[in-house]
Short mmCIF file of C-alpha atoms in Angstrom, two decimals:
data_model
loop_
_atom_site.label_atom_id
_atom_site.label_comp_id
_atom_site.label_asym_id
_atom_site.label_seq_id
_atom_site.Cartn_x
_atom_site.Cartn_y
_atom_site.Cartn_z
CA ASP A 1 -0.01 0.01 0.03
CA THR A 2 1.40 3.34 -1.04
CA GLY A 3 -0.64 5.47 1.37
CA VAL A 4 -3.01 8.29 0.48
CA SER A 5 -2.41 9.61 -3.05
CA GLN A 6 -3.46 13.04 -4.30
CA ASN A 7 -3.37 14.35 -7.83
CA PRO A 8 -2.33 16.70 -9.14
CA ARG A 9 0.36 17.93 -6.72
CA HIS A 10 0.10 21.45 -8.08
CA LYS A 11 -2.55 23.31 -10.05
CA ILE A 12 -2.45 26.82 -11.40
CA THR A 13 -5.67 28.10 -12.83
CA LYS A 14 -7.20 31.36 -13.91
CA ARG A 15 -9.91 32.96 -11.88
CA GLY A 16 -13.34 31.76 -12.98
CA GLN A 17 -12.14 28.34 -14.19
CA ASN A 18 -13.28 25.05 -12.70
CA VAL A 19 -10.78 22.65 -11.16
CA THR A 20 -11.03 19.05 -9.92
CA PHE A 21 -8.72 17.23 -7.53
CA ARG A 22 -8.55 13.51 -6.93
CA CYS A 23 -7.77 11.54 -3.78
CA ASP A 24 -7.07 7.82 -3.61
CA PRO A 25 -7.21 6.66 0.05
CA ILE A 26 -5.64 3.59 1.61
CA SER A 27 -7.60 0.78 0.12
CA GLU A 28 -9.11 -0.67 3.30
CA HIS A 29 -9.99 2.73 4.75
CA ASN A 30 -13.72 3.47 4.56
CA ARG A 31 -13.55 7.07 5.80
CA LEU A 32 -12.19 9.86 3.67
CA TYR A 33 -11.71 13.49 4.62
CA TRP A 34 -11.00 16.76 2.84
CA TYR A 35 -9.19 19.65 4.55
CA ARG A 36 -8.02 23.03 3.34
CA GLN A 37 -4.81 24.64 4.55
CA THR A 38 -3.84 28.23 3.83
CA LEU A 39 -0.31 29.49 4.25
CA GLY A 40 0.76 29.65 7.88
CA GLN A 41 -2.44 28.12 9.20
CA GLY A 42 -3.57 24.74 10.39
CA PRO A 43 -5.79 22.58 8.23
CA GLU A 44 -9.53 23.36 8.26
CA PHE A 45 -12.16 20.66 7.84
CA LEU A 46 -14.18 20.71 4.66
CA THR A 47 -16.07 17.42 4.47
CA TYR A 48 -15.94 13.71 5.08
CA PHE A 49 -17.31 10.47 3.66
CA GLN A 50 -18.01 7.10 5.10
CA ASN A 51 -17.92 4.78 2.14
CA GLU A 52 -19.86 6.66 -0.54
CA ALA A 53 -22.02 8.69 1.84
CA GLN A 54 -21.06 12.28 2.51
CA LEU A 55 -21.81 12.60 6.23
CA GLU A 56 -20.69 16.09 7.15
CA LYS A 57 -19.92 19.34 5.33
CA SER A 58 -18.33 22.47 6.76
CA ARG A 59 -19.77 25.93 6.22
CA LEU A 60 -16.47 26.56 4.44
CA LEU A 61 -17.77 24.35 1.64
CA SER A 62 -19.70 26.93 -0.34
CA ASP A 63 -22.01 26.05 -3.19
CA ARG A 64 -19.05 26.37 -5.58
CA PHE A 65 -17.48 23.34 -3.95
CA SER A 66 -18.66 19.76 -4.43
CA ALA A 67 -17.10 16.48 -3.35
CA GLU A 68 -17.98 12.98 -4.37
CA ARG A 69 -16.92 9.45 -3.59
CA PRO A 70 -18.97 7.50 -6.07
CA LYS A 71 -18.00 3.92 -5.26
CA GLY A 72 -16.60 4.39 -1.79
CA SER A 73 -13.06 4.33 -3.09
CA PHE A 74 -11.44 7.43 -4.62
CA SER A 75 -12.90 10.89 -4.09
CA THR A 76 -12.98 14.09 -6.17
CA LEU A 77 -13.21 17.64 -4.98
CA GLU A 78 -14.41 20.15 -7.59
CA ILE A 79 -14.27 23.92 -7.28
CA GLN A 80 -16.38 25.86 -9.77
CA ARG A 81 -15.71 29.47 -10.77
CA THR A 82 -12.53 29.67 -8.79
CA GLU A 83 -11.63 32.79 -6.88
CA GLN A 84 -8.27 34.01 -5.63
CA GLY A 85 -9.35 33.24 -2.10
CA ASP A 86 -9.53 29.54 -3.05
CA SER A 87 -5.73 29.45 -3.36
CA ALA A 88 -4.64 26.94 -0.70
CA MET A 89 -3.39 23.44 -0.10
CA TYR A 90 -6.16 20.89 -0.27
CA LEU A 91 -5.39 17.85 1.90
CA CYS A 92 -7.07 14.48 1.77
CA ALA A 93 -6.90 11.92 4.58
CA SER A 94 -8.38 8.50 5.26
CA SER A 95 -9.05 6.24 8.21
CA LEU A 96 -10.87 3.11 9.32
CA VAL A 97 -14.25 3.56 11.08
CA VAL A 98 -13.11 1.80 14.18
CA HIS A 99 -9.66 3.28 14.27
CA GLU A 100 -9.21 5.28 17.40
CA GLY A 101 -7.61 8.51 16.54
CA GLY A 102 -5.50 9.80 13.78
CA TYR A 103 -5.84 9.82 10.04
CA THR A 104 -3.37 9.14 7.27
CA PHE A 105 -2.90 12.20 5.21
CA GLY A 106 -1.88 12.60 1.57
CA SER A 107 0.70 15.11 0.37
CA GLY A 108 -1.96 17.56 -0.79
CA THR A 109 -2.79 19.50 -3.92
CA ARG A 110 -1.63 23.08 -3.97
CA LEU A 111 -4.01 25.32 -5.87
CA THR A 112 -3.01 28.75 -7.06
CA VAL A 113 -5.69 30.93 -8.63
CA VAL A 114 -4.29 33.80 -10.72
CA ALA B 1 -17.07 25.94 19.70
CA GLN B 2 -14.00 23.82 20.15
CA THR B 3 -10.76 25.64 19.60
CA VAL B 4 -7.10 24.73 19.70
CA THR B 5 -4.41 27.39 20.34
CA GLN B 6 -0.70 27.15 19.75
CA SER B 7 0.83 30.30 21.10
CA GLN B 8 4.37 29.77 19.70
CA PRO B 9 4.49 30.50 15.96
CA GLU B 10 8.18 29.56 15.89
CA MET B 11 10.60 27.72 18.10
CA SER B 12 14.24 26.76 17.70
CA VAL B 13 16.46 24.37 19.53
CA GLN B 14 20.05 23.16 19.34
CA GLU B 15 20.51 19.68 18.01
CA ALA B 16 20.50 17.05 20.81
CA GLU B 17 18.72 19.46 23.17
CA THR B 18 15.13 19.23 24.46
CA VAL B 19 12.27 21.43 23.32
CA THR B 20 8.66 21.76 24.45
CA LEU B 21 5.84 22.96 22.22
CA SER B 22 2.70 24.34 23.84
CA CYS B 23 -0.95 23.74 23.04
CA THR B 24 -4.13 24.70 24.83
CA TYR B 25 -7.68 23.83 23.82
CA ASP B 26 -11.19 24.70 24.72
CA THR B 27 -14.04 22.15 24.93
CA SER B 28 -17.02 21.25 27.01
CA GLU B 29 -16.65 17.60 26.20
CA SER B 30 -15.20 15.16 28.78
CA ASP B 31 -14.00 12.47 26.38
CA TYR B 32 -11.77 13.28 23.44
CA TYR B 33 -8.51 12.59 21.68
CA LEU B 34 -5.60 14.96 21.39
CA PHE B 35 -2.89 14.67 18.73
CA TRP B 36 0.38 16.13 17.65
CA TYR B 37 1.05 16.04 13.91
CA LYS B 38 4.30 16.84 12.14
CA GLN B 39 4.32 18.46 8.70
CA PRO B 40 7.77 18.44 7.10
CA PRO B 41 8.55 20.65 4.11
CA SER B 42 7.29 17.92 1.79
CA ARG B 43 3.86 18.75 3.28
CA GLN B 44 2.57 15.29 4.20
CA MET B 45 1.12 15.39 7.70
CA ILE B 46 2.40 12.61 9.94
CA LEU B 47 0.93 11.56 13.29
CA VAL B 48 3.52 11.92 16.04
CA ILE B 49 1.63 11.05 19.17
CA ARG B 50 -1.93 10.59 20.45
CA GLN B 51 -3.49 10.97 23.86
CA GLU B 52 -6.92 9.78 25.10
CA ALA B 53 -8.39 12.21 27.60
CA TYR B 54 -9.64 9.45 29.88
CA LYS B 55 -6.12 8.16 30.38
CA GLN B 56 -4.17 9.89 33.13
CA GLN B 57 -0.82 8.54 31.95
CA ASN B 58 0.98 10.78 29.52
CA ALA B 59 1.63 9.21 26.12
CA THR B 60 5.24 8.54 25.01
CA GLU B 61 6.62 7.55 21.64
CA ASN B 62 10.40 7.17 21.72
CA ARG B 63 11.85 10.71 21.94
CA PHE B 64 8.38 12.32 21.93
CA SER B 65 6.26 12.69 25.01
CA VAL B 66 3.36 14.80 26.08
CA ASN B 67 2.34 16.61 29.25
CA PHE B 68 -1.45 16.36 29.40
CA GLN B 69 -3.15 18.58 31.97
CA LYS B 70 -6.86 17.93 31.57
CA ALA B 71 -8.09 20.45 34.14
CA ALA B 72 -5.92 23.18 32.61
CA LYS B 73 -6.81 22.00 29.05
CA SER B 74 -3.17 21.92 28.20
CA PHE B 75 -1.34 19.47 25.94
CA SER B 76 2.34 20.13 25.40
CA LEU B 77 4.79 18.11 23.31
CA LYS B 78 8.35 17.45 24.51
CA ILE B 79 10.97 16.39 22.00
CA SER B 80 14.10 14.97 23.59
CA ASP B 81 17.51 14.70 21.91
CA SER B 82 16.32 16.87 18.98
CA GLN B 83 17.49 15.76 15.53
CA LEU B 84 17.80 17.67 12.31
CA GLY B 85 14.94 15.56 10.91
CA ASP B 86 12.61 16.90 13.55
CA ALA B 87 12.50 20.25 11.76
CA ALA B 88 8.94 20.82 10.62
CA MET B 89 5.63 22.48 11.36
CA TYR B 90 3.95 20.88 14.37
CA PHE B 91 0.20 20.95 14.77
CA CYS B 92 -1.83 20.17 17.82
CA ALA B 93 -5.25 18.73 17.09
CA TYR B 94 -8.45 17.71 18.95
CA ARG B 95 -11.34 15.37 18.27
CA PRO B 96 -14.24 14.62 20.62
CA ILE B 97 -15.28 11.02 21.20
CA ILE B 98 -18.96 11.35 20.41
CA GLN B 99 -21.10 9.69 17.75
CA GLY B 100 -20.67 11.27 14.41
CA ALA B 101 -17.87 13.58 15.44
CA GLN B 102 -15.06 12.84 13.01
CA LYS B 103 -13.39 16.09 12.21
CA LEU B 104 -10.07 17.09 13.67
CA VAL B 105 -9.73 20.68 14.90
CA PHE B 106 -6.17 21.96 14.41
CA GLY B 107 -4.14 24.70 15.99
CA GLN B 108 -2.29 27.29 13.99
CA GLY B 109 0.98 25.37 14.15
CA THR B 110 4.50 25.92 15.49
CA ARG B 111 7.47 25.98 13.13
CA LEU B 112 10.36 24.16 14.76
CA THR B 113 13.93 24.80 13.64
CA ILE B 114 16.81 22.58 14.67
CA ASN B 115 20.17 24.32 14.81
CA PRO B 116 23.18 22.06 14.13
#
């Protein structure tokens, strides 16, 4: 197992464009999480899935953001009509339901909106 | 709302010395987990150590140990015999142990520099 994989590692886009990020969790992990981290800050929770069900969404996840996990495996995070304020590192993590405690994080996707 | 505060934006220590990173949190819950994560320049977050609030004994993982003071809502990380590879951002995080509560709440982080 190669851990949590995120693609792409970096994305530069023009304001107003749509972008999509992908996360492949550890194969036996049934929970998947998305976090956003801006420079010099700690990660902020966006949403999480248990299998294919999206169980919680943060108020940070505006209507321009949508996340899916169609078959309970990989997940995608799409941002429509990107704004400069969307520039951040988007982190994905996964865990087992019964695992007490920490997640396994991916290396993140750094988004720059110009 | 639950919050986590790391009051030291930056810390530095000489190689082989000991350093302590501070963390305080605010919660009305009685059962929860506390974590320290390390984020090296490659950006992947790595779990360093975990503490369950119902355990009085402080967690230890090799050179890393915590000082958990539940009444004071304090959770500091001590790194002994600091090594160059310990240089990273360190984040304190909290998660309550209640049904449906899955998100981690992170502090702002402390950047640790190791001086050779």
